């Protein structure tokens, strides 16, 4: 494990500046320690971000009956307060979309400018996610630099895009509400951008929750379950949630979830389980199998434990 010290921003979360030469070392450190980091100097044109945000805001301001015409998500479309198929609820409304523009079928497909805004944004963020994954592979001394990124680049990649809207609360009850309950993301990598309203929290390895100060000009990156498996547990899939405080402004976030093709076999990379007492912590599974299992569980359930190798030594190594 590297001993390089990570610079912190106010809540102690690593900050990766893509214009700096130390980005690679910091990235590896951040994925090992937190499974989460903030990216600045990312090169994504600001108008891609603002255009999509204004389309999203416009859509969410439509009457509920209008929005309901694009739902419920099956698996794509508009959702209101319920998350997934197993009874999870949150203080939000959202749209789930495939990242393949040819498959936009359930949502606002008649609005060409919205479609273009989605296409431009998703393409740019996917490019950034791939670059990050290549830097990760390099930092892990993996010969095949595109070992992770090729899964997102694949035409069959099962990636998802999500627009979330957490409306301001009108109950005046004080206290906080769960906007999106705690969970890890099942995919390889997630890239989140929000407006300047707070709410996102991540769990540190000691179980403490810290809130992430919003920054509308930056991106926040999560390691997903599949990347934790492929790195044999070296990178951590981060538990996160959204908490809505009383009198908070409306929060809008957009998240790209980079996933592999459904038939892809996910398992620890052999080059990361080399060495004398190194063992594979996970069983091999296809992304389809993992997803199927995830959809039988609730948001906060530990999905990865079902795919761990039953081995006491393996548990001790974590
Ligand atoms: C969490 C990450 C993504 O938002 C998501 C979510 C999905 C959904 O909202 O339909 C899931 C959730 C997420 C994990 C467990 C299952 C599936 C809800 C749920 C209870 C789109 C995804 O891929 O997995």
mmCIF file of C-alpha atoms and ligand atoms in Angstrom:
data_model
loop_
_atom_site.group_PDB
_atom_site.id
_atom_site.type_symbol
_atom_site.label_atom_id
_atom_site.label_comp_id
_atom_site.label_asym_id
_atom_site.label_seq_id
_atom_site.Cartn_x
_atom_site.Cartn_y
_atom_site.Cartn_z
ATOM 1 C CA UNK A 1 0.000 0.000 0.000
ATOM 2 C CA UNK A 2 1.417 3.435 -0.877
ATOM 3 C CA UNK A 3 2.482 5.766 1.918
ATOM 4 C CA UNK A 4 1.971 8.935 -0.103
ATOM 5 C CA UNK A 5 -0.201 11.387 1.847
ATOM 6 C CA UNK A 6 -3.441 12.431 0.219
ATOM 7 C CA UNK A 7 -4.344 16.125 0.323
ATOM 8 C CA UNK A 8 -7.714 16.714 1.907
ATOM 9 C CA UNK A 9 -10.435 19.168 1.206
ATOM 10 C CA UNK A 10 -12.548 20.394 4.061
ATOM 11 C CA UNK A 11 -14.257 17.098 4.932
ATOM 12 C CA UNK A 12 -11.061 15.096 4.496
ATOM 13 C CA UNK A 13 -11.948 13.540 1.149
ATOM 14 C CA UNK A 14 -9.224 13.201 -1.500
ATOM 15 C CA UNK A 15 -9.025 15.742 -4.240
ATOM 16 C CA UNK A 16 -7.604 14.687 -7.598
ATOM 17 C CA UNK A 17 -6.398 17.467 -9.868
ATOM 18 C CA UNK A 18 -6.135 16.016 -13.346
ATOM 19 C CA UNK A 19 -3.713 18.722 -14.435
ATOM 20 C CA UNK A 20 -1.156 17.604 -11.824
ATOM 21 C CA UNK A 21 1.449 14.851 -12.261
ATOM 22 C CA UNK A 22 0.632 13.276 -8.876
ATOM 23 C CA UNK A 23 -2.959 12.430 -9.965
ATOM 24 C CA UNK A 24 -2.160 8.725 -10.463
ATOM 25 C CA UNK A 25 -0.684 8.139 -6.991
ATOM 26 C CA UNK A 26 -3.449 10.085 -5.315
ATOM 27 C CA UNK A 27 -6.089 8.198 -7.242
ATOM 28 C CA UNK A 28 -4.792 4.795 -6.124
ATOM 29 C CA UNK A 29 -4.552 5.982 -2.547
ATOM 30 C CA UNK A 30 -8.094 7.376 -2.646
ATOM 31 C CA UNK A 31 -9.560 4.148 -4.084
ATOM 32 C CA UNK A 32 -7.823 2.044 -1.436
ATOM 33 C CA UNK A 33 -8.731 4.258 1.473
ATOM 34 C CA UNK A 34 -12.155 5.670 0.573
ATOM 35 C CA UNK A 35 -13.387 4.283 -2.735
ATOM 36 C CA UNK A 36 -14.281 7.883 -3.435
ATOM 37 C CA UNK A 37 -12.686 11.106 -4.634
ATOM 38 C CA UNK A 38 -13.407 14.512 -6.093
ATOM 39 C CA UNK A 39 -12.062 15.459 -9.528
ATOM 40 C CA UNK A 40 -11.115 18.963 -10.625
ATOM 41 C CA UNK A 41 -9.598 20.177 -13.888
ATOM 42 C CA UNK A 42 -11.478 17.390 -15.628
ATOM 43 C CA UNK A 43 -11.813 19.108 -19.003
ATOM 44 C CA UNK A 44 -15.577 18.497 -19.429
ATOM 45 C CA UNK A 45 -17.119 21.557 -21.143
ATOM 46 C CA UNK A 46 -19.259 23.487 -18.687
ATOM 47 C CA UNK A 47 -22.032 23.980 -21.239
ATOM 48 C CA UNK A 48 -22.601 20.208 -21.441
ATOM 49 C CA UNK A 49 -23.273 20.294 -17.715
ATOM 50 C CA UNK A 50 -25.448 23.410 -17.563
ATOM 51 C CA UNK A 51 -27.501 22.473 -20.631
ATOM 52 C CA UNK A 52 -28.371 19.069 -19.239
ATOM 53 C CA UNK A 53 -29.090 20.471 -15.804
ATOM 54 C CA UNK A 54 -31.532 23.013 -17.201
ATOM 55 C CA UNK A 55 -33.335 20.311 -19.206
ATOM 56 C CA UNK A 56 -33.544 18.161 -16.082
ATOM 57 C CA UNK A 57 -34.856 21.054 -13.987
ATOM 58 C CA UNK A 58 -37.452 21.835 -16.642
ATOM 59 C CA UNK A 59 -38.583 18.218 -16.743
ATOM 60 C CA UNK A 60 -38.842 17.922 -12.956
ATOM 61 C CA UNK A 61 -40.942 21.105 -12.812
ATOM 62 C CA UNK A 62 -43.678 19.500 -14.970
ATOM 63 C CA UNK A 63 -46.900 18.399 -13.207
ATOM 64 C CA UNK A 64 -46.586 14.958 -11.587
ATOM 65 C CA UNK A 65 -49.270 13.524 -13.877
ATOM 66 C CA UNK A 66 -47.180 14.551 -16.882
ATOM 67 C CA UNK A 67 -43.984 13.020 -15.480
ATOM 68 C CA UNK A 68 -45.808 9.823 -14.494
ATOM 69 C CA UNK A 69 -46.398 9.208 -18.203
ATOM 70 C CA UNK A 70 -42.672 8.330 -18.419
ATOM 71 C CA UNK A 71 -42.844 5.859 -15.522
ATOM 72 C CA UNK A 72 -42.638 3.730 -13.526
ATOM 73 C CA UNK A 73 -39.070 2.678 -14.334
ATOM 74 C CA UNK A 74 -39.085 -0.717 -16.032
ATOM 75 C CA UNK A 75 -36.138 -0.683 -15.783
ATOM 76 C CA UNK A 76 -35.861 2.802 -17.356
ATOM 77 C CA UNK A 77 -38.158 5.792 -16.956
ATOM 78 C CA UNK A 78 -39.475 8.201 -14.325
ATOM 79 C CA UNK A 79 -39.641 7.190 -10.652
ATOM 80 C CA UNK A 80 -41.213 8.968 -7.710
ATOM 81 C CA UNK A 81 -40.274 8.187 -4.093
ATOM 82 C CA UNK A 82 -39.784 4.447 -4.628
ATOM 83 C CA UNK A 83 -36.353 3.020 -5.428
ATOM 84 C CA UNK A 84 -35.889 -0.432 -6.937
ATOM 85 C CA UNK A 85 -38.481 -3.224 -6.778
ATOM 86 C CA UNK A 86 -38.250 -4.171 -3.073
ATOM 87 C CA UNK A 87 -39.898 -1.414 -1.080
ATOM 88 C CA UNK A 88 -37.086 1.148 -0.693
ATOM 89 C CA UNK A 89 -38.304 4.733 -0.512
ATOM 90 C CA UNK A 90 -36.601 8.123 -0.524
ATOM 91 C CA UNK A 91 -37.360 11.822 -0.696
ATOM 92 C CA UNK A 92 -36.738 12.114 -4.412
ATOM 93 C CA UNK A 93 -37.927 11.775 -7.955
ATOM 94 C CA UNK A 94 -35.650 10.574 -10.731
ATOM 95 C CA UNK A 95 -35.194 9.363 -14.252
ATOM 96 C CA UNK A 96 -33.245 6.213 -15.112
ATOM 97 C CA UNK A 97 -31.912 5.926 -18.650
ATOM 98 C CA UNK A 98 -29.808 3.629 -20.752
ATOM 99 C CA UNK A 99 -26.627 5.340 -21.946
ATOM 100 C CA UNK A 100 -27.244 4.101 -25.447
ATOM 101 C CA UNK A 101 -29.104 6.954 -27.252
ATOM 102 C CA UNK A 102 -30.535 4.458 -29.758
ATOM 103 C CA UNK A 103 -32.482 2.923 -26.908
ATOM 104 C CA UNK A 104 -34.086 6.102 -25.533
ATOM 105 C CA UNK A 105 -37.670 4.929 -25.644
ATOM 106 C CA UNK A 106 -39.476 5.760 -22.462
ATOM 107 C CA UNK A 107 -38.461 9.282 -21.719
ATOM 108 C CA UNK A 108 -38.961 12.599 -23.472
ATOM 109 C CA UNK A 109 -37.761 11.087 -26.701
ATOM 110 C CA UNK A 110 -39.712 13.692 -28.584
ATOM 111 C CA UNK A 111 -37.542 16.505 -27.220
ATOM 112 C CA UNK A 112 -34.582 16.493 -29.525
ATOM 113 C CA UNK A 113 -32.551 19.068 -27.583
ATOM 114 C CA UNK A 114 -32.894 17.002 -24.386
ATOM 115 C CA UNK A 115 -31.706 13.926 -26.262
ATOM 116 C CA UNK A 116 -28.707 15.801 -27.645
ATOM 117 C CA UNK A 117 -27.862 17.206 -24.207
ATOM 118 C CA UNK A 118 -27.951 13.690 -22.738
ATOM 119 C CA UNK A 119 -25.817 12.306 -25.544
ATOM 120 C CA UNK A 120 -23.155 15.052 -25.240
ATOM 121 C CA UNK A 121 -22.968 14.848 -21.464
ATOM 122 C CA UNK A 122 -22.918 11.048 -21.251
ATOM 123 C CA UNK A 123 -20.268 10.740 -23.978
ATOM 124 C CA UNK A 124 -18.024 13.278 -22.224
ATOM 125 C CA UNK A 125 -18.429 11.733 -18.768
ATOM 126 C CA UNK A 126 -17.917 8.223 -20.139
ATOM 127 C CA UNK A 127 -14.650 9.462 -21.703
ATOM 128 C CA UNK A 128 -13.546 10.829 -18.342
ATOM 129 C CA UNK A 129 -14.534 7.595 -16.552
ATOM 130 C CA UNK A 130 -12.473 5.578 -19.056
ATOM 131 C CA UNK A 131 -9.480 7.844 -18.590
ATOM 132 C CA UNK A 132 -9.742 7.459 -14.816
ATOM 133 C CA UNK A 133 -9.972 3.659 -15.196
ATOM 134 C CA UNK A 134 -6.861 3.658 -17.393
ATOM 135 C CA UNK A 135 -4.941 5.700 -14.835
ATOM 136 C CA UNK A 136 -6.102 3.227 -12.165
ATOM 137 C CA UNK A 137 -4.889 0.228 -14.205
ATOM 138 C CA UNK A 138 -1.554 1.968 -14.731
ATOM 139 C CA UNK A 139 -1.280 2.795 -11.027
ATOM 140 C CA UNK A 140 -2.002 -0.847 -10.161
ATOM 141 C CA UNK A 141 0.834 -1.857 -12.518
ATOM 142 C CA UNK A 142 -1.551 -3.833 -14.727
ATOM 143 C CA UNK A 143 -0.063 -4.407 -18.192
ATOM 144 C CA UNK A 144 -3.389 -4.238 -19.997
ATOM 145 C CA UNK A 145 -4.175 -0.549 -19.496
ATOM 146 C CA UNK A 146 -7.718 -0.836 -20.819
ATOM 147 C CA UNK A 147 -8.620 -3.849 -18.671
ATOM 148 C CA UNK A 148 -11.365 -1.825 -16.932
ATOM 149 C CA UNK A 149 -12.142 0.876 -19.494
ATOM 150 C CA UNK A 150 -12.784 -1.605 -22.329
ATOM 151 C CA UNK A 151 -15.826 -2.834 -20.391
ATOM 152 C CA UNK A 152 -17.404 0.629 -20.591
ATOM 153 C CA UNK A 153 -16.304 1.119 -24.199
ATOM 154 C CA UNK A 154 -17.869 -2.172 -25.286
ATOM 155 C CA UNK A 155 -20.947 -1.651 -27.485
ATOM 156 C CA UNK A 156 -22.841 -4.016 -25.185
ATOM 157 C CA UNK A 157 -21.774 -2.163 -22.022
ATOM 158 C CA UNK A 158 -24.647 -2.161 -19.538
ATOM 159 C CA UNK A 159 -24.136 1.391 -18.304
ATOM 160 C CA UNK A 160 -26.913 3.496 -16.786
ATOM 161 C CA UNK A 161 -27.567 7.179 -16.389
ATOM 162 C CA UNK A 162 -29.625 8.694 -13.603
ATOM 163 C CA UNK A 163 -31.057 12.172 -13.017
ATOM 164 C CA UNK A 164 -32.138 12.719 -9.412
ATOM 165 C CA UNK A 165 -34.207 15.563 -8.003
ATOM 166 C CA UNK A 166 -34.536 16.010 -4.245
ATOM 167 C CA UNK A 167 -37.297 18.603 -3.817
ATOM 168 C CA UNK A 168 -37.132 21.164 -0.998
ATOM 169 C CA UNK A 169 -39.014 20.005 2.093
ATOM 170 C CA UNK A 170 -42.124 21.817 3.191
ATOM 171 C CA UNK A 171 -42.824 19.977 6.449
ATOM 172 C CA UNK A 172 -40.800 22.374 8.630
ATOM 173 C CA UNK A 173 -40.277 19.549 11.122
ATOM 174 C CA UNK A 174 -36.560 20.083 11.519
ATOM 175 C CA UNK A 175 -34.409 16.970 11.536
ATOM 176 C CA UNK A 176 -33.303 15.151 8.428
ATOM 177 C CA UNK A 177 -34.901 12.809 5.914
ATOM 178 C CA UNK A 178 -33.348 10.076 3.826
ATOM 179 C CA UNK A 179 -33.221 11.236 0.207
ATOM 180 C CA UNK A 180 -31.488 8.093 -1.070
ATOM 181 C CA UNK A 181 -30.714 5.332 1.441
ATOM 182 C CA UNK A 182 -27.238 3.980 2.070
ATOM 183 C CA UNK A 183 -25.875 1.617 -0.549
ATOM 184 C CA UNK A 184 -22.892 0.819 -2.703
ATOM 185 C CA UNK A 185 -23.103 1.007 -6.493
ATOM 186 C CA UNK A 186 -23.010 -2.419 -8.159
ATOM 187 C CA UNK A 187 -21.197 -1.293 -11.330
ATOM 188 C CA UNK A 188 -17.479 -0.614 -11.959
ATOM 189 C CA UNK A 189 -17.370 3.140 -11.519
ATOM 190 C CA UNK A 190 -19.879 5.959 -10.932
ATOM 191 C CA UNK A 191 -19.389 9.621 -11.775
ATOM 192 C CA UNK A 192 -21.661 12.100 -10.019
ATOM 193 C CA UNK A 193 -22.196 15.791 -10.550
ATOM 194 C CA UNK A 194 -24.680 17.835 -8.522
ATOM 195 C CA UNK A 195 -25.785 21.414 -8.258
ATOM 196 C CA UNK A 196 -24.546 23.404 -5.279
ATOM 197 C CA UNK A 197 -26.964 21.854 -2.755
ATOM 198 C CA UNK A 198 -25.501 19.553 -0.102
ATOM 199 C CA UNK A 199 -26.830 16.116 0.881
ATOM 200 C CA UNK A 200 -24.297 13.542 -0.296
ATOM 201 C CA UNK A 201 -22.604 11.578 2.489
ATOM 202 C CA UNK A 202 -20.079 8.758 2.382
ATOM 203 C CA UNK A 203 -19.186 6.178 4.991
ATOM 204 C CA UNK A 204 -15.544 5.991 6.026
ATOM 205 C CA UNK A 205 -13.921 2.634 6.732
ATOM 206 C CA UNK A 206 -14.443 3.123 10.468
ATOM 207 C CA UNK A 207 -18.192 3.461 9.836
ATOM 208 C CA UNK A 208 -18.407 7.227 10.344
ATOM 209 C CA UNK A 209 -20.511 9.186 7.902
ATOM 210 C CA UNK A 210 -19.096 12.411 6.482
ATOM 211 C CA UNK A 211 -20.931 14.921 4.372
ATOM 212 C CA UNK A 212 -19.425 15.920 1.057
ATOM 213 C CA UNK A 213 -19.522 19.669 0.406
ATOM 214 C CA UNK A 214 -21.205 20.157 -2.987
ATOM 215 C CA UNK A 215 -19.243 21.674 -5.847
ATOM 216 C CA UNK A 216 -21.122 22.165 -9.085
ATOM 217 C CA UNK A 217 -17.970 22.523 -11.153
ATOM 218 C CA UNK A 218 -16.425 19.217 -10.032
ATOM 219 C CA UNK A 219 -17.196 15.538 -10.319
ATOM 220 C CA UNK A 220 -17.313 12.933 -7.563
ATOM 221 C CA UNK A 221 -16.218 9.406 -8.373
ATOM 222 C CA UNK A 222 -17.228 6.166 -6.592
ATOM 223 C CA UNK A 223 -15.588 2.776 -6.837
ATOM 224 C CA UNK A 224 -18.375 0.249 -7.521
ATOM 225 C CA UNK A 225 -18.754 -3.360 -6.285
ATOM 226 C CA UNK A 226 -17.462 -4.825 -9.572
ATOM 227 C CA UNK A 227 -14.215 -2.849 -9.345
ATOM 228 C CA UNK A 228 -13.792 -3.983 -5.739
ATOM 229 C CA UNK A 229 -14.060 -7.568 -6.984
ATOM 230 C CA UNK A 230 -11.724 -7.086 -9.980
ATOM 231 C CA UNK A 231 -9.082 -5.542 -7.711
ATOM 232 C CA UNK A 232 -9.566 -8.427 -5.241
ATOM 233 C CA UNK A 233 -10.717 -6.038 -2.524
ATOM 234 C CA UNK A 234 -7.815 -3.600 -2.918
ATOM 235 C CA UNK A 235 -10.178 -0.834 -4.017
ATOM 236 C CA UNK A 236 -13.219 -0.292 -1.805
ATOM 237 C CA UNK A 237 -16.740 0.119 -3.077
ATOM 238 C CA UNK A 238 -17.937 3.109 -1.056
ATOM 239 C CA UNK A 239 -21.160 3.158 0.937
ATOM 240 C CA UNK A 240 -22.988 6.435 0.345
ATOM 241 C CA UNK A 241 -26.393 8.063 0.833
ATOM 242 C CA UNK A 242 -28.219 11.369 0.423
ATOM 243 C CA UNK A 243 -29.639 13.120 3.495
ATOM 244 C CA UNK A 244 -32.104 15.975 3.096
ATOM 245 C CA UNK A 245 -32.129 18.608 5.783
ATOM 246 C CA UNK A 246 -35.035 20.881 6.574
ATOM 247 C CA UNK A 247 -35.202 24.088 4.483
ATOM 248 C CA UNK A 248 -32.665 22.777 2.012
ATOM 249 C CA UNK A 249 -32.765 24.034 -1.564
ATOM 250 C CA UNK A 250 -33.650 21.674 -4.365
ATOM 251 C CA UNK A 251 -30.818 19.218 -5.132
ATOM 252 C CA UNK A 252 -30.292 17.949 -8.673
ATOM 253 C CA UNK A 253 -27.681 15.314 -9.402
ATOM 254 C CA UNK A 254 -26.689 13.401 -12.519
ATOM 255 C CA UNK A 255 -24.863 10.111 -12.243
ATOM 256 C CA UNK A 256 -23.206 7.953 -14.853
ATOM 257 C CA UNK A 257 -22.861 4.303 -13.765
ATOM 258 C CA UNK A 258 -20.242 2.577 -15.920
ATOM 259 C CA UNK A 259 -21.079 -1.132 -16.133
ATOM 260 C CA UNK A 260 -19.771 -4.115 -18.134
ATOM 261 C CA UNK A 261 -21.693 -6.085 -20.765
ATOM 262 C CA UNK A 262 -24.257 -8.448 -19.174
ATOM 263 C CA UNK A 263 -22.316 -11.556 -20.252
ATOM 264 C CA UNK A 264 -18.992 -10.272 -18.846
ATOM 265 C CA UNK A 265 -17.328 -12.487 -16.246
ATOM 266 C CA UNK A 266 -16.344 -10.503 -13.170
ATOM 267 C CA UNK A 267 -13.579 -11.949 -10.982
ATOM 268 C CA UNK A 268 -10.369 -10.776 -9.318
ATOM 269 C CA UNK A 269 -7.715 -10.089 -11.972
ATOM 270 C CA UNK A 270 -5.073 -12.871 -11.771
ATOM 271 C CA UNK A 271 -2.296 -10.259 -11.704
ATOM 272 C CA UNK A 272 -3.781 -8.845 -8.484
ATOM 273 C CA UNK A 273 -3.926 -12.206 -6.687
ATOM 274 C CA UNK A 274 -0.335 -13.156 -7.342
ATOM 275 C CA UNK A 275 2.079 -13.849 -4.502
ATOM 276 C CA UNK A 276 2.417 -16.564 -1.913
ATOM 277 C CA UNK A 277 -0.464 -16.086 0.451
ATOM 278 C CA UNK A 278 -2.689 -14.067 -1.819
ATOM 279 C CA UNK A 279 -6.038 -15.672 -2.496
ATOM 280 C CA UNK A 280 -9.056 -14.800 -4.547
ATOM 281 C CA UNK A 281 -11.574 -13.197 -2.203
ATOM 282 C CA UNK A 282 -14.489 -13.549 -4.639
ATOM 283 C CA UNK A 283 -16.124 -16.181 -6.777
ATOM 284 C CA UNK A 284 -16.447 -15.481 -10.471
ATOM 285 C CA UNK A 285 -19.865 -14.294 -11.639
ATOM 286 C CA UNK A 286 -21.316 -12.657 -14.706
ATOM 287 C CA UNK A 287 -22.564 -9.082 -14.496
ATOM 288 C CA UNK A 288 -26.012 -10.453 -15.371
ATOM 289 C CA UNK A 289 -25.906 -12.777 -12.331
ATOM 290 C CA UNK A 290 -24.803 -9.969 -10.046
ATOM 291 C CA UNK A 291 -27.465 -7.597 -11.293
ATOM 292 C CA UNK A 292 -30.162 -10.231 -11.011
ATOM 293 C CA UNK A 293 -29.147 -10.882 -7.424
ATOM 294 C CA UNK A 294 -29.009 -7.120 -6.654
ATOM 295 C CA UNK A 295 -32.596 -6.665 -7.810
ATOM 296 C CA UNK A 296 -33.808 -9.332 -5.365
ATOM 297 C CA UNK A 297 -32.347 -7.354 -2.450
ATOM 298 C CA UNK A 298 -32.985 -3.978 -0.881
ATOM 299 C CA UNK A 299 -30.752 -0.969 -1.317
ATOM 300 C CA UNK A 300 -28.751 -1.298 1.900
ATOM 301 C CA UNK A 301 -28.206 -5.078 1.735
ATOM 302 C CA UNK A 302 -24.662 -6.356 1.424
ATOM 303 C CA UNK A 303 -24.701 -7.751 -2.104
ATOM 304 C CA UNK A 304 -21.052 -8.691 -2.359
ATOM 305 C CA UNK A 305 -21.034 -11.095 0.589
ATOM 306 C CA UNK A 306 -23.050 -13.566 -1.511
ATOM 307 C CA UNK A 307 -20.095 -13.796 -3.892
ATOM 308 C CA UNK A 308 -17.264 -13.948 -1.372
ATOM 309 C CA UNK A 309 -15.135 -17.063 -1.157
ATOM 310 C CA UNK A 310 -15.921 -18.824 2.092
ATOM 311 C CA UNK A 311 -12.498 -18.758 3.514
ATOM 312 C CA UNK A 312 -11.462 -17.590 6.942
ATOM 313 C CA UNK A 313 -8.081 -16.493 5.684
ATOM 314 C CA UNK A 314 -9.867 -14.454 3.039
ATOM 315 C CA UNK A 315 -11.961 -12.719 5.684
ATOM 316 C CA UNK A 316 -8.891 -11.976 7.789
ATOM 317 C CA UNK A 317 -7.137 -10.422 4.803
ATOM 318 C CA UNK A 318 -9.808 -7.727 4.450
HETATM 319 C C1 LIG B 1 -27.866 1.663 -6.910
HETATM 320 C C2 LIG B 1 -27.057 2.391 -7.991
HETATM 321 C C3 LIG B 1 -27.936 2.891 -9.159
HETATM 322 O O1 LIG B 1 -28.664 4.056 -8.751
HETATM 323 C C4 LIG B 1 -28.922 1.801 -9.631
HETATM 324 C C5 LIG B 1 -29.813 1.468 -8.448
HETATM 325 C C6 LIG B 1 -30.942 0.448 -8.695
HETATM 326 C C7 LIG B 1 -32.282 1.142 -8.987
HETATM 327 O O2 LIG B 1 -32.520 2.255 -8.506
HETATM 328 O O3 LIG B 1 -33.072 0.535 -9.704
HETATM 329 C C8 LIG B 1 -30.975 -0.462 -7.440
HETATM 330 C C9 LIG B 1 -29.694 -0.094 -6.620
HETATM 331 C C10 LIG B 1 -28.852 0.693 -7.583
HETATM 332 C C11 LIG B 1 -28.959 -1.336 -6.059
HETATM 333 C C12 LIG B 1 -29.861 -2.501 -5.607
HETATM 334 C C13 LIG B 1 -31.162 -2.583 -6.422
HETATM 335 C C14 LIG B 1 -30.951 -1.936 -7.773
HETATM 336 C C15 LIG B 1 -32.219 -0.384 -6.567
HETATM 337 C C16 LIG B 1 -32.151 -1.664 -5.807
HETATM 338 C C17 LIG B 1 -32.823 -1.899 -4.702
HETATM 339 C C18 LIG B 1 -29.654 2.243 -10.896
HETATM 340 C C19 LIG B 1 -28.202 0.499 -9.773
HETATM 341 O O4 LIG B 1 -27.690 0.040 -10.785
HETATM 342 O O5 LIG B 1 -28.178 -0.162 -8.559
#
